[in-house]
DNA sequence: AGCCATATGGTAGTCACTACCAAAATCCTA
DNA sequence: TAGGATTTTGGTAGTGACTACCATATGGCT
């Protein structure tokens, strides 16, 4: 790895770190990209070469975690669907737990700013789609339309578990373990602890 | 109702209609709010008095549907959780089905533009939160933290069903009935047709 | 050292959105 | 129905995110 890439990584980290600093001090809305660029000692145009949007500064970490989990799952040997879902869920949570402060900061910013929240939700949505794509290839059956439907529902379940575990984990720091909570959620879902809406007709 | 409110409603509809027209002709990104305002024969500042953002022009209908469903559910007599979830799901789908073209247009725009997609996802996220709030009051138990958790998971399930049903419904127009599809999804979830991740430990 | 590829900073411009003010339209009452 | 109070409107000026572009500087290689 040449000096160039080292420097690029350093600049990228510097910009993101300064951004989080300013956001947590002054709030997302009251911080301009010019201020961030100045704090990182780069020009605004350089900042935009590293990050696509102001929100991207905040969300890159979560994005990386989710993208990594999809890639990882894609490379895993084939396994039964329930185990697969459990594996992705735990993989994502592990990745997020590796940097708890960043995760908390991201969720704080999303709570205080609608645009950050919107972009975060879109990120999650894309993850769900990507996960569904991977799932399609793992599911048996030949009715593609139905396969897509089941895969998307499954991906939605996984994301539902992840989101809610992270929320509790963020809201009550230190008192819960993410993986334990996730297993609790899965047990609730699979055992009927969360009553699912069935239909009574024939 | 005075003339004032009538005129206000007419202006509001006119702006939204012209916006959809321009968006579908030229795309969301290639349409400026000035063009929309000009087409509706109002000033840009008037447009912003009616709609908070450019994306709001697109999403107001969906927002209304979801908000209405939450209100409606809030006023319903108490019922068992599974039936309650089924009722909200069907209520939302009914509302959306009342204006299929608009729904399709919204999803087309969301697909072609990241910002619209982001705001749509945030809308959905807020609906899920609101629904969870209503659910909390309906669930038995006294452990608030666990109650919140179960309510959020349940709201997530409902939204998961709705999103996927709408997606299929939008992608394959005319070939499926939303309510039938929703019942199919619920049956899959509740009967284990979608294998849920359980845990094998003690 | 010197050449090539890439990274950077600055400029100018577009567009979404806000704050504000003066004029017009609506309504209410004497 | 005239006139004043209130709401609605359109315009102006400004901020800030983001883009396209270009000249310069910097690291990589022979």
Short mmCIF file of C-alpha atoms (C1' of nucleotides) in Angstrom, two decimals:
data_model
loop_
_atom_site.label_atom_id
_atom_site.label_comp_id
_atom_site.label_asym_id
_atom_site.label_seq_id
_atom_site.Cartn_x
_atom_site.Cartn_y
_atom_site.Cartn_z
CA UNK A 1 0.00 0.00 0.00
CA UNK A 2 1.54 3.26 -1.14
CA UNK A 3 1.78 6.50 0.75
CA UNK A 4 -1.07 7.84 -1.32
CA UNK A 5 -3.67 5.44 0.03
CA UNK A 6 -2.42 5.88 3.56
CA UNK A 7 -2.85 9.60 3.26
CA UNK A 8 -6.26 9.18 1.71
CA UNK A 9 -7.46 7.03 4.56
CA UNK A 10 -6.05 9.45 7.09
CA UNK A 11 -7.77 12.41 5.42
CA UNK A 12 -11.05 10.50 5.24
CA UNK A 13 -10.95 9.63 8.92
CA UNK A 14 -9.92 13.14 9.86
CA UNK A 15 -12.85 14.66 8.00
CA UNK A 16 -15.36 12.24 9.49
CA UNK A 17 -14.00 12.69 13.02
CA UNK A 18 -14.07 16.47 12.80
CA UNK A 19 -17.58 16.27 11.41
CA UNK A 20 -18.83 14.22 14.35
CA UNK A 21 -17.11 16.58 16.72
CA UNK A 22 -18.77 19.64 15.25
CA UNK A 23 -22.14 17.91 14.95
CA UNK A 24 -22.14 16.87 18.58
CA UNK A 25 -21.03 20.35 19.67
CA UNK A 26 -23.31 22.51 17.52
CA UNK A 27 -25.88 20.11 16.12
CA UNK A 28 -26.18 18.79 12.59
CA UNK A 29 -28.22 21.67 11.23
CA UNK A 30 -26.04 24.37 12.69
CA UNK A 31 -22.85 22.97 11.22
CA UNK A 32 -21.94 23.87 7.66
CA UNK A 33 -19.77 21.74 5.40
CA UNK A 34 -17.47 24.70 5.10
CA UNK A 35 -16.88 24.58 8.84
CA UNK A 36 -16.15 20.86 8.67
CA UNK A 37 -13.77 21.32 5.76
CA UNK A 38 -12.02 24.13 7.59
CA UNK A 39 -11.72 22.04 10.76
CA UNK A 40 -10.20 19.18 8.78
CA UNK A 41 -8.00 21.68 6.93
CA UNK A 42 -9.19 20.72 3.48
CA UNK A 43 -11.18 22.53 0.84
CA UNK A 44 -14.92 21.93 0.56
CA UNK A 45 -14.46 20.37 -2.85
CA UNK A 46 -12.07 17.84 -1.35
CA UNK A 47 -14.61 16.95 1.30
CA UNK A 48 -17.17 16.23 -1.40
CA UNK A 49 -14.70 13.96 -3.16
CA UNK A 50 -14.64 11.78 -0.05
CA UNK A 51 -18.27 11.92 1.01
CA UNK A 52 -21.27 12.20 -1.28
CA UNK A 53 -23.44 14.29 1.06
CA UNK A 54 -23.43 15.88 4.47
CA UNK A 55 -25.50 12.97 5.72
CA UNK A 56 -23.01 10.55 4.23
CA UNK A 57 -20.48 11.87 6.74
CA UNK A 58 -22.68 10.58 9.51
CA UNK A 59 -23.86 7.35 8.01
CA UNK A 60 -20.77 5.87 6.41
CA UNK A 61 -20.00 3.69 9.39
CA UNK A 62 -23.43 2.10 9.56
CA UNK A 63 -23.42 1.70 5.81
CA UNK A 64 -20.11 -0.16 5.98
CA UNK A 65 -21.39 -2.46 8.71
CA UNK A 66 -24.46 -3.42 6.74
CA UNK A 67 -22.65 -3.80 3.43
CA UNK A 68 -20.03 -5.97 5.12
CA UNK A 69 -22.70 -8.20 6.63
CA UNK A 70 -24.34 -8.76 3.26
CA UNK A 71 -21.00 -9.62 1.64
CA UNK A 72 -20.12 -11.94 4.49
CA UNK A 73 -23.45 -13.69 4.31
CA UNK A 74 -23.10 -14.04 0.57
CA UNK A 75 -19.86 -15.95 1.07
CA UNK A 76 -21.13 -18.19 3.84
CA UNK A 77 -21.77 -21.83 3.01
CA UNK A 78 -25.40 -22.64 2.44
CA UNK A 79 -27.42 -23.14 5.59
CA UNK A 80 -31.01 -23.44 6.64
CA UNK A 81 -32.96 -20.20 6.44
CA UNK A 82 -33.61 -19.69 10.16
CA UNK A 83 -29.94 -20.24 10.97
CA UNK A 84 -28.97 -17.95 8.12
CA UNK A 85 -31.14 -15.13 9.37
CA UNK A 86 -29.80 -15.57 12.86
CA UNK A 87 -26.26 -15.47 11.50
CA UNK A 88 -26.72 -12.20 9.58
CA UNK A 89 -28.46 -10.59 12.49
CA UNK A 90 -25.63 -11.46 14.82
CA UNK A 91 -23.01 -10.45 12.28
CA UNK A 92 -24.52 -6.98 11.95
CA UNK A 93 -24.79 -6.59 15.70
CA UNK A 94 -21.18 -7.63 16.16
CA UNK A 95 -20.04 -5.07 13.64
CA UNK A 96 -22.06 -2.33 15.27
CA UNK A 97 -20.92 -3.30 18.76
CA UNK A 98 -17.32 -2.87 17.64
CA UNK A 99 -17.88 0.89 17.75
CA UNK A 100 -20.66 1.64 20.23
CA UNK A 101 -19.92 5.35 20.58
CA UNK A 102 -20.20 5.91 16.86
CA UNK A 103 -23.48 4.02 16.72
CA UNK A 104 -24.90 6.03 19.57
CA UNK A 105 -23.77 9.27 17.95
CA UNK A 106 -25.39 8.29 14.67
CA UNK A 107 -28.70 7.51 16.34
CA UNK A 108 -28.60 10.71 18.36
CA UNK A 109 -28.10 12.70 15.17
CA UNK A 110 -30.85 10.80 13.41
CA UNK A 111 -33.19 11.61 16.25
CA UNK A 112 -32.48 15.32 16.17
CA UNK A 113 -32.47 15.75 12.40
CA UNK A 114 -35.06 14.59 9.91
CA UNK A 115 -32.72 14.42 6.96
CA UNK A 116 -30.25 12.20 8.78
CA UNK A 117 -33.10 9.99 9.89
CA UNK A 118 -34.39 9.78 6.34
CA UNK A 119 -31.04 8.79 4.93
CA UNK A 120 -30.51 6.26 7.70
CA UNK A 121 -33.82 4.68 6.90
CA UNK A 122 -32.96 4.52 3.25
CA UNK A 123 -29.71 2.80 4.13
CA UNK A 124 -31.63 0.21 6.09
CA UNK A 125 -34.04 -0.21 3.24
CA UNK A 126 -31.22 -0.90 0.80
CA UNK A 127 -29.73 -3.42 3.19
CA UNK A 128 -33.03 -5.22 3.34
CA UNK A 129 -33.19 -5.37 -0.44
CA UNK A 130 -29.63 -6.63 -0.74
CA UNK A 131 -30.25 -9.25 1.90
CA UNK A 132 -33.40 -10.36 0.12
CA UNK A 133 -31.42 -10.76 -3.10
CA UNK A 134 -28.97 -13.05 -1.38
CA UNK A 135 -31.77 -14.99 0.26
CA UNK A 136 -33.51 -15.67 -3.04
CA UNK A 137 -30.61 -17.82 -4.16
CA UNK A 138 -30.73 -19.84 -0.97
CA UNK A 139 -34.39 -20.64 -0.91
CA UNK A 140 -35.75 -23.77 -2.53
CA UNK A 141 -38.62 -23.56 -4.96
CA UNK A 142 -39.19 -22.46 -8.53
CA UNK A 143 -42.01 -19.94 -8.34
CA UNK A 144 -39.90 -16.83 -8.63
CA UNK A 145 -42.60 -14.39 -7.67
CA UNK A 146 -43.39 -16.27 -4.50
CA UNK A 147 -39.70 -16.71 -3.81
CA UNK A 148 -39.13 -12.97 -3.98
CA UNK A 149 -42.03 -12.43 -1.64
CA UNK A 150 -40.78 -14.87 0.97
CA UNK A 151 -37.22 -13.59 0.71
CA UNK A 152 -38.33 -9.98 1.17
CA UNK A 153 -40.48 -10.91 4.16
CA UNK A 154 -37.57 -12.77 5.72
CA UNK A 155 -35.17 -9.91 5.16
CA UNK A 156 -37.75 -7.63 6.72
CA UNK A 157 -37.92 -9.84 9.78
CA UNK A 158 -34.16 -9.78 10.16
CA UNK A 159 -34.05 -6.02 9.86
CA UNK A 160 -36.95 -5.68 12.27
CA UNK A 161 -35.02 -7.62 14.89
CA UNK A 162 -31.82 -5.67 14.27
CA UNK A 163 -33.48 -2.27 14.43
CA UNK A 164 -35.31 -2.97 17.64
CA UNK A 165 -32.35 -4.54 19.36
CA UNK A 166 -30.17 -1.59 18.44
CA UNK A 167 -32.79 0.81 19.65
CA UNK A 168 -33.00 -0.78 23.07
CA UNK A 169 -29.26 -1.12 23.15
CA UNK A 170 -28.82 2.57 22.36
CA UNK A 171 -31.53 3.74 24.74
CA UNK A 172 -30.31 1.69 27.69
CA UNK A 173 -26.55 1.67 27.35
CA UNK A 174 -24.61 -0.88 29.35
CA UNK A 175 -27.62 -2.70 30.74
CA UNK A 176 -28.14 -5.14 27.88
CA UNK A 177 -26.11 -7.34 25.62
CA UNK A 178 -27.05 -7.03 21.97
CA UNK A 179 -26.72 -10.68 21.09
CA UNK A 180 -28.72 -11.81 24.11
CA UNK A 181 -31.43 -9.33 23.28
CA UNK A 182 -31.48 -10.47 19.67
CA UNK A 183 -31.95 -14.07 20.73
CA UNK A 184 -34.76 -12.97 23.00
CA UNK A 185 -36.44 -11.20 20.09
CA UNK A 186 -36.07 -14.21 17.83
CA UNK A 187 -37.44 -16.49 20.48
CA UNK A 188 -40.43 -14.19 20.89
CA UNK A 189 -41.10 -14.21 17.18
CA UNK A 190 -40.67 -17.92 16.62
CA UNK A 191 -42.54 -19.09 19.68
CA UNK A 192 -45.57 -16.91 19.33
CA UNK A 193 -44.60 -14.62 22.19
CA UNK A 194 -45.34 -11.88 19.71
CA UNK A 195 -48.75 -12.92 18.49
CA UNK A 196 -48.67 -12.90 14.71
CA UNK A 197 -51.76 -12.06 12.76
CA UNK A 198 -53.09 -15.25 11.26
CA UNK A 199 -56.25 -15.57 9.24
CA UNK A 200 -59.30 -17.46 10.30
CA UNK A 201 -60.89 -18.12 6.92
CA UNK A 202 -60.54 -21.38 4.97
CA UNK B 1 -66.96 25.95 5.37
CA UNK B 2 -66.03 29.39 4.08
CA UNK B 3 -64.75 30.30 0.66
CA UNK B 4 -61.29 30.62 2.10
CA UNK B 5 -60.91 26.96 2.98
CA UNK B 6 -62.41 25.84 -0.30
CA UNK B 7 -59.91 27.89 -2.20
CA UNK B 8 -57.09 26.64 -0.03
CA UNK B 9 -57.95 23.04 -0.73
CA UNK B 10 -58.24 23.75 -4.43
CA UNK B 11 -54.84 25.44 -4.53
CA UNK B 12 -53.29 22.61 -2.58
CA UNK B 13 -54.62 19.98 -4.95
CA UNK B 14 -53.66 22.05 -7.98
CA UNK B 15 -50.08 22.37 -6.82
CA UNK B 16 -49.75 18.67 -6.04
CA UNK B 17 -51.33 17.63 -9.33
CA UNK B 18 -49.12 19.91 -11.40
CA UNK B 19 -46.11 18.63 -9.48
CA UNK B 20 -46.91 15.00 -10.28
CA UNK B 21 -47.46 15.95 -13.89
CA UNK B 22 -44.08 17.62 -14.19
CA UNK B 23 -42.31 14.92 -12.22
CA UNK B 24 -43.63 12.16 -14.45
CA UNK B 25 -42.80 14.16 -17.59
CA UNK B 26 -39.32 15.39 -16.71
CA UNK B 27 -38.32 13.39 -13.66
CA UNK B 28 -38.07 14.53 -10.07
CA UNK B 29 -34.52 15.83 -10.26
CA UNK B 30 -35.05 17.78 -13.46
CA UNK B 31 -38.06 19.63 -12.15
CA UNK B 32 -37.53 22.78 -10.08
CA UNK B 33 -39.98 24.08 -7.54
CA UNK B 34 -40.10 27.29 -9.53
CA UNK B 35 -41.45 25.34 -12.49
CA UNK B 36 -44.07 23.70 -10.31
CA UNK B 37 -45.10 27.01 -8.82
CA UNK B 38 -45.31 28.56 -12.27
CA UNK B 39 -47.40 25.64 -13.57
CA UNK B 40 -49.80 26.02 -10.65
CA UNK B 41 -49.78 29.79 -11.14
CA UNK B 42 -48.63 30.60 -7.63
CA UNK B 43 -45.48 32.09 -6.22
CA UNK B 44 -42.76 29.79 -4.88
CA UNK B 45 -43.28 31.15 -1.39
CA UNK B 46 -46.93 30.15 -1.57
CA UNK B 47 -45.96 26.64 -2.58
CA UNK B 48 -43.76 26.38 0.48
CA UNK B 49 -46.61 27.50 2.67
CA UNK B 50 -48.57 24.43 1.54
CA UNK B 51 -45.80 21.84 1.38
CA UNK B 52 -42.76 21.65 3.61
CA UNK B 53 -40.34 20.25 1.03
CA UNK B 54 -40.18 19.20 -2.59
CA UNK B 55 -40.44 15.60 -1.43
CA UNK B 56 -43.47 16.48 0.64
CA UNK B 57 -45.29 17.19 -2.60
CA UNK B 58 -44.85 13.58 -3.56
CA UNK B 59 -45.40 11.93 -0.22
CA UNK B 60 -48.36 13.74 1.25
CA UNK B 61 -50.84 11.16 0.06
CA UNK B 62 -49.02 8.21 1.58
CA UNK B 63 -48.46 10.20 4.74
CA UNK B 64 -52.18 10.90 5.02
CA UNK B 65 -53.03 7.23 4.52
CA UNK B 66 -50.70 6.11 7.26
CA UNK B 67 -51.68 8.86 9.68
CA UNK B 68 -55.33 8.08 9.11
CA UNK B 69 -54.76 4.40 9.81
CA UNK B 70 -53.06 5.17 13.11
CA UNK B 71 -55.87 7.49 14.16
CA UNK B 72 -58.47 4.96 13.14
CA UNK B 73 -56.75 2.18 15.02
CA UNK B 74 -56.43 4.38 18.06
CA UNK B 75 -60.21 4.81 18.13
CA UNK B 76 -61.03 1.15 17.56
CA UNK B 77 -62.38 -0.83 20.49
CA UNK B 78 -59.81 -2.99 22.16
CA UNK B 79 -59.13 -6.28 20.45
CA UNK B 80 -56.65 -9.11 20.55
CA UNK B 81 -53.24 -8.20 19.21
CA UNK B 82 -53.23 -10.47 16.16
CA UNK B 83 -56.64 -9.21 15.06
CA UNK B 84 -55.52 -5.66 15.73
CA UNK B 85 -52.47 -5.98 13.54
CA UNK B 86 -54.53 -7.55 10.81
CA UNK B 87 -57.02 -4.70 11.05
CA UNK B 88 -54.42 -1.93 10.71
CA UNK B 89 -52.73 -3.69 7.86
CA UNK B 90 -55.97 -3.98 5.97
CA UNK B 91 -56.95 -0.42 6.80
CA UNK B 92 -53.75 0.94 5.32
CA UNK B 93 -54.09 -1.21 2.22
CA UNK B 94 -57.67 -0.07 1.74
CA UNK B 95 -56.62 3.56 1.93
CA UNK B 96 -53.81 3.04 -0.55
CA UNK B 97 -56.00 1.06 -2.91
CA UNK B 98 -58.40 3.99 -3.05
CA UNK B 99 -55.87 5.79 -5.24
CA UNK B 100 -53.75 3.21 -7.04
CA UNK B 101 -52.33 5.55 -9.66
CA UNK B 102 -51.00 7.92 -7.04
CA UNK B 103 -49.41 5.06 -5.13
CA UNK B 104 -47.75 3.73 -8.23
CA UNK B 105 -46.50 7.20 -9.13
CA UNK B 106 -45.05 7.67 -5.65
CA UNK B 107 -43.19 4.38 -5.78
CA UNK B 108 -41.90 5.08 -9.27
CA UNK B 109 -40.52 8.40 -8.09
CA UNK B 110 -39.01 6.79 -5.01
CA UNK B 111 -37.28 4.26 -7.20
CA UNK B 112 -35.76 6.85 -9.48
CA UNK B 113 -34.72 9.35 -6.83
CA UNK B 114 -32.78 8.70 -3.64
CA UNK B 115 -34.13 11.64 -1.74
CA UNK B 116 -37.75 10.69 -2.35
CA UNK B 117 -36.93 7.14 -1.31
CA UNK B 118 -35.26 8.40 1.84
CA UNK B 119 -38.21 10.55 2.83
CA UNK B 120 -40.63 7.74 2.06
CA UNK B 121 -38.68 5.42 4.31
CA UNK B 122 -38.71 7.98 7.07
CA UNK B 123 -42.46 8.29 6.73
CA UNK B 124 -42.79 4.56 7.13
CA UNK B 125 -40.48 4.65 10.10
CA UNK B 126 -42.63 7.28 11.82
CA UNK B 127 -45.74 5.25 11.14
CA UNK B 128 -44.12 2.26 12.76
CA UNK B 129 -43.28 4.32 15.83
CA UNK B 130 -46.76 5.77 16.07
CA UNK B 131 -48.30 2.36 15.69
CA UNK B 132 -46.04 0.98 18.38
CA UNK B 133 -47.17 3.77 20.72
CA UNK B 134 -50.78 2.81 20.22
CA UNK B 135 -49.97 -0.86 20.69
CA UNK B 136 -48.26 -0.27 24.01
CA UNK B 137 -51.55 0.79 25.55
CA UNK B 138 -53.25 -2.34 24.26
CA UNK B 139 -50.78 -4.90 25.47
CA UNK B 140 -51.13 -6.50 28.88
CA UNK B 141 -48.21 -6.54 31.28
CA UNK B 142 -46.39 -4.12 33.50
CA UNK B 143 -42.74 -4.39 32.48
CA UNK B 144 -42.61 -1.21 30.40
CA UNK B 145 -39.30 -1.90 28.77
CA UNK B 146 -40.39 -5.31 27.58
CA UNK B 147 -43.74 -3.90 26.52
CA UNK B 148 -42.06 -1.33 24.33
CA UNK B 149 -39.94 -4.01 22.81
CA UNK B 150 -42.84 -6.28 21.95
CA UNK B 151 -44.92 -3.38 20.65
CA UNK B 152 -42.11 -2.20 18.39
CA UNK B 153 -41.52 -5.70 17.08
CA UNK B 154 -45.23 -6.07 16.35
CA UNK B 155 -45.42 -2.73 14.58
CA UNK B 156 -42.41 -3.79 12.56
CA UNK B 157 -44.17 -6.97 11.52
CA UNK B 158 -47.22 -5.05 10.40
CA UNK B 159 -45.14 -2.62 8.39
CA UNK B 160 -43.14 -5.47 6.92
CA UNK B 161 -46.31 -7.07 5.62
CA UNK B 162 -47.65 -3.79 4.27
CA UNK B 163 -44.45 -2.84 2.49
CA UNK B 164 -44.06 -6.17 0.78
CA UNK B 165 -47.67 -6.44 -0.23
CA UNK B 166 -47.56 -2.96 -1.73
CA UNK B 167 -44.37 -3.75 -3.55
CA UNK B 168 -45.84 -6.82 -5.21
CA UNK B 169 -49.02 -4.95 -5.87
CA UNK B 170 -47.14 -2.11 -7.54
CA UNK B 171 -44.82 -4.36 -9.52
CA UNK B 172 -47.57 -6.59 -10.85
CA UNK B 173 -50.54 -4.30 -11.36
CA UNK B 174 -53.90 -5.87 -11.81
CA UNK B 175 -52.82 -9.43 -11.16
CA UNK B 176 -53.17 -9.46 -7.39
CA UNK B 177 -55.57 -8.26 -4.76
CA UNK B 178 -53.86 -6.45 -1.91
CA UNK B 179 -55.99 -7.86 0.87
CA UNK B 180 -55.66 -11.41 -0.37
CA UNK B 181 -51.93 -11.01 -0.63
CA UNK B 182 -51.76 -9.56 2.85
CA UNK B 183 -53.61 -12.55 4.27
CA UNK B 184 -51.24 -14.83 2.44
CA UNK B 185 -48.28 -13.02 3.98
CA UNK B 186 -49.79 -13.20 7.45
CA UNK B 187 -50.52 -16.88 7.04
CA UNK B 188 -46.93 -17.46 5.98
CA UNK B 189 -45.62 -15.65 9.01
CA UNK B 190 -47.93 -17.22 11.56
CA UNK B 191 -47.74 -20.77 10.25
CA UNK B 192 -44.00 -20.99 9.88
CA UNK B 193 -44.10 -20.82 6.08
CA UNK B 194 -41.46 -18.17 6.54
CA UNK B 195 -39.04 -19.96 8.82
CA UNK B 196 -38.32 -17.70 11.73
CA UNK B 197 -34.97 -17.80 13.45
CA UNK B 198 -35.38 -19.51 16.75
CA UNK B 199 -32.59 -20.24 19.19
CA UNK B 200 -31.37 -23.64 20.13
CA UNK B 201 -29.73 -22.88 23.45
CA UNK B 202 -31.33 -23.37 26.82
"C1'" DA C 1 15.82 14.95 -11.89
"C1'" DG C 2 11.87 14.71 -14.66
"C1'" DC C 3 7.54 12.83 -16.37
"C1'" DC C 4 2.87 11.04 -15.48
"C1'" DA C 5 -1.12 10.25 -12.83
"C1'" DT C 6 -3.71 11.69 -9.29
"C1'" DA C 7 -5.19 14.70 -5.50
"C1'" DT C 8 -6.33 19.31 -4.17
"C1'" DG C 9 -8.31 24.09 -3.77
"C1'" DG C 10 -10.64 27.65 -5.73
"C1'" DT C 11 -14.35 29.80 -8.69
"C1'" DA C 12 -18.73 30.28 -10.41
"C1'" DG C 13 -23.12 28.70 -10.63
"C1'" DT C 14 -27.73 26.06 -9.61
"C1'" DC C 15 -31.32 25.11 -6.64
"C1'" DA C 16 -33.87 24.04 -2.28
"C1'" DC C 17 -35.36 26.48 1.37
"C1'" DT C 18 -36.04 30.59 4.96
"C1'" DA C 19 -37.15 35.16 6.78
"C1'" DC C 20 -39.36 39.07 5.90
"C1'" DC C 21 -42.42 42.72 4.03
"C1'" DA C 22 -45.79 45.07 1.28
"C1'" DA C 23 -49.92 44.33 -1.35
"C1'" DA C 24 -54.13 41.83 -2.34
"C1'" DA C 25 -58.03 39.00 -1.14
"C1'" DT C 26 -61.39 37.49 2.21
"C1'" DC C 27 -64.20 38.05 6.28
"C1'" DC C 28 -66.81 40.38 9.51
"C1'" DT C 29 -69.28 44.15 11.51
"C1'" DA C 30 -71.43 48.71 11.89
"C1'" DT D 1 -72.51 48.25 1.78
"C1'" DA D 2 -68.39 50.64 3.47
"C1'" DG D 3 -64.38 50.01 6.17
"C1'" DG D 4 -61.25 47.89 9.18
"C1'" DA D 5 -59.25 43.46 10.87
"C1'" DT D 6 -57.27 39.20 9.38
"C1'" DT D 7 -55.52 36.01 6.41
"C1'" DT D 8 -53.27 34.90 2.07
"C1'" DT D 9 -50.13 35.99 -1.36
"C1'" DG D 10 -45.92 37.24 -4.21
"C1'" DG D 11 -41.63 39.19 -4.26
"C1'" DT D 12 -36.86 40.10 -2.45
"C1'" DA D 13 -32.75 38.95 -0.39
"C1'" DG D 14 -30.08 35.66 1.60
"C1'" DT D 15 -28.04 31.00 3.29
"C1'" DG D 16 -26.18 26.71 2.40
"C1'" DA D 17 -25.77 22.14 0.03
"C1'" DC D 18 -24.00 20.51 -3.98
"C1'" DT D 19 -21.89 20.40 -9.05
"C1'" DA D 20 -18.78 21.34 -12.95
"C1'" DC D 21 -14.60 22.87 -14.08
"C1'" DC D 22 -9.75 24.28 -14.14
"C1'" DA D 23 -5.18 25.42 -12.63
"C1'" DT D 24 -1.94 23.96 -9.39
"C1'" DA D 25 0.48 20.93 -6.31
"C1'" DT D 26 1.87 16.33 -4.81
"C1'" DG D 27 3.23 11.53 -4.74
"C1'" DG D 28 4.86 7.55 -7.75
"C1'" DC D 29 7.96 5.86 -11.02
"C1'" DT D 30 12.01 5.63 -14.45
#
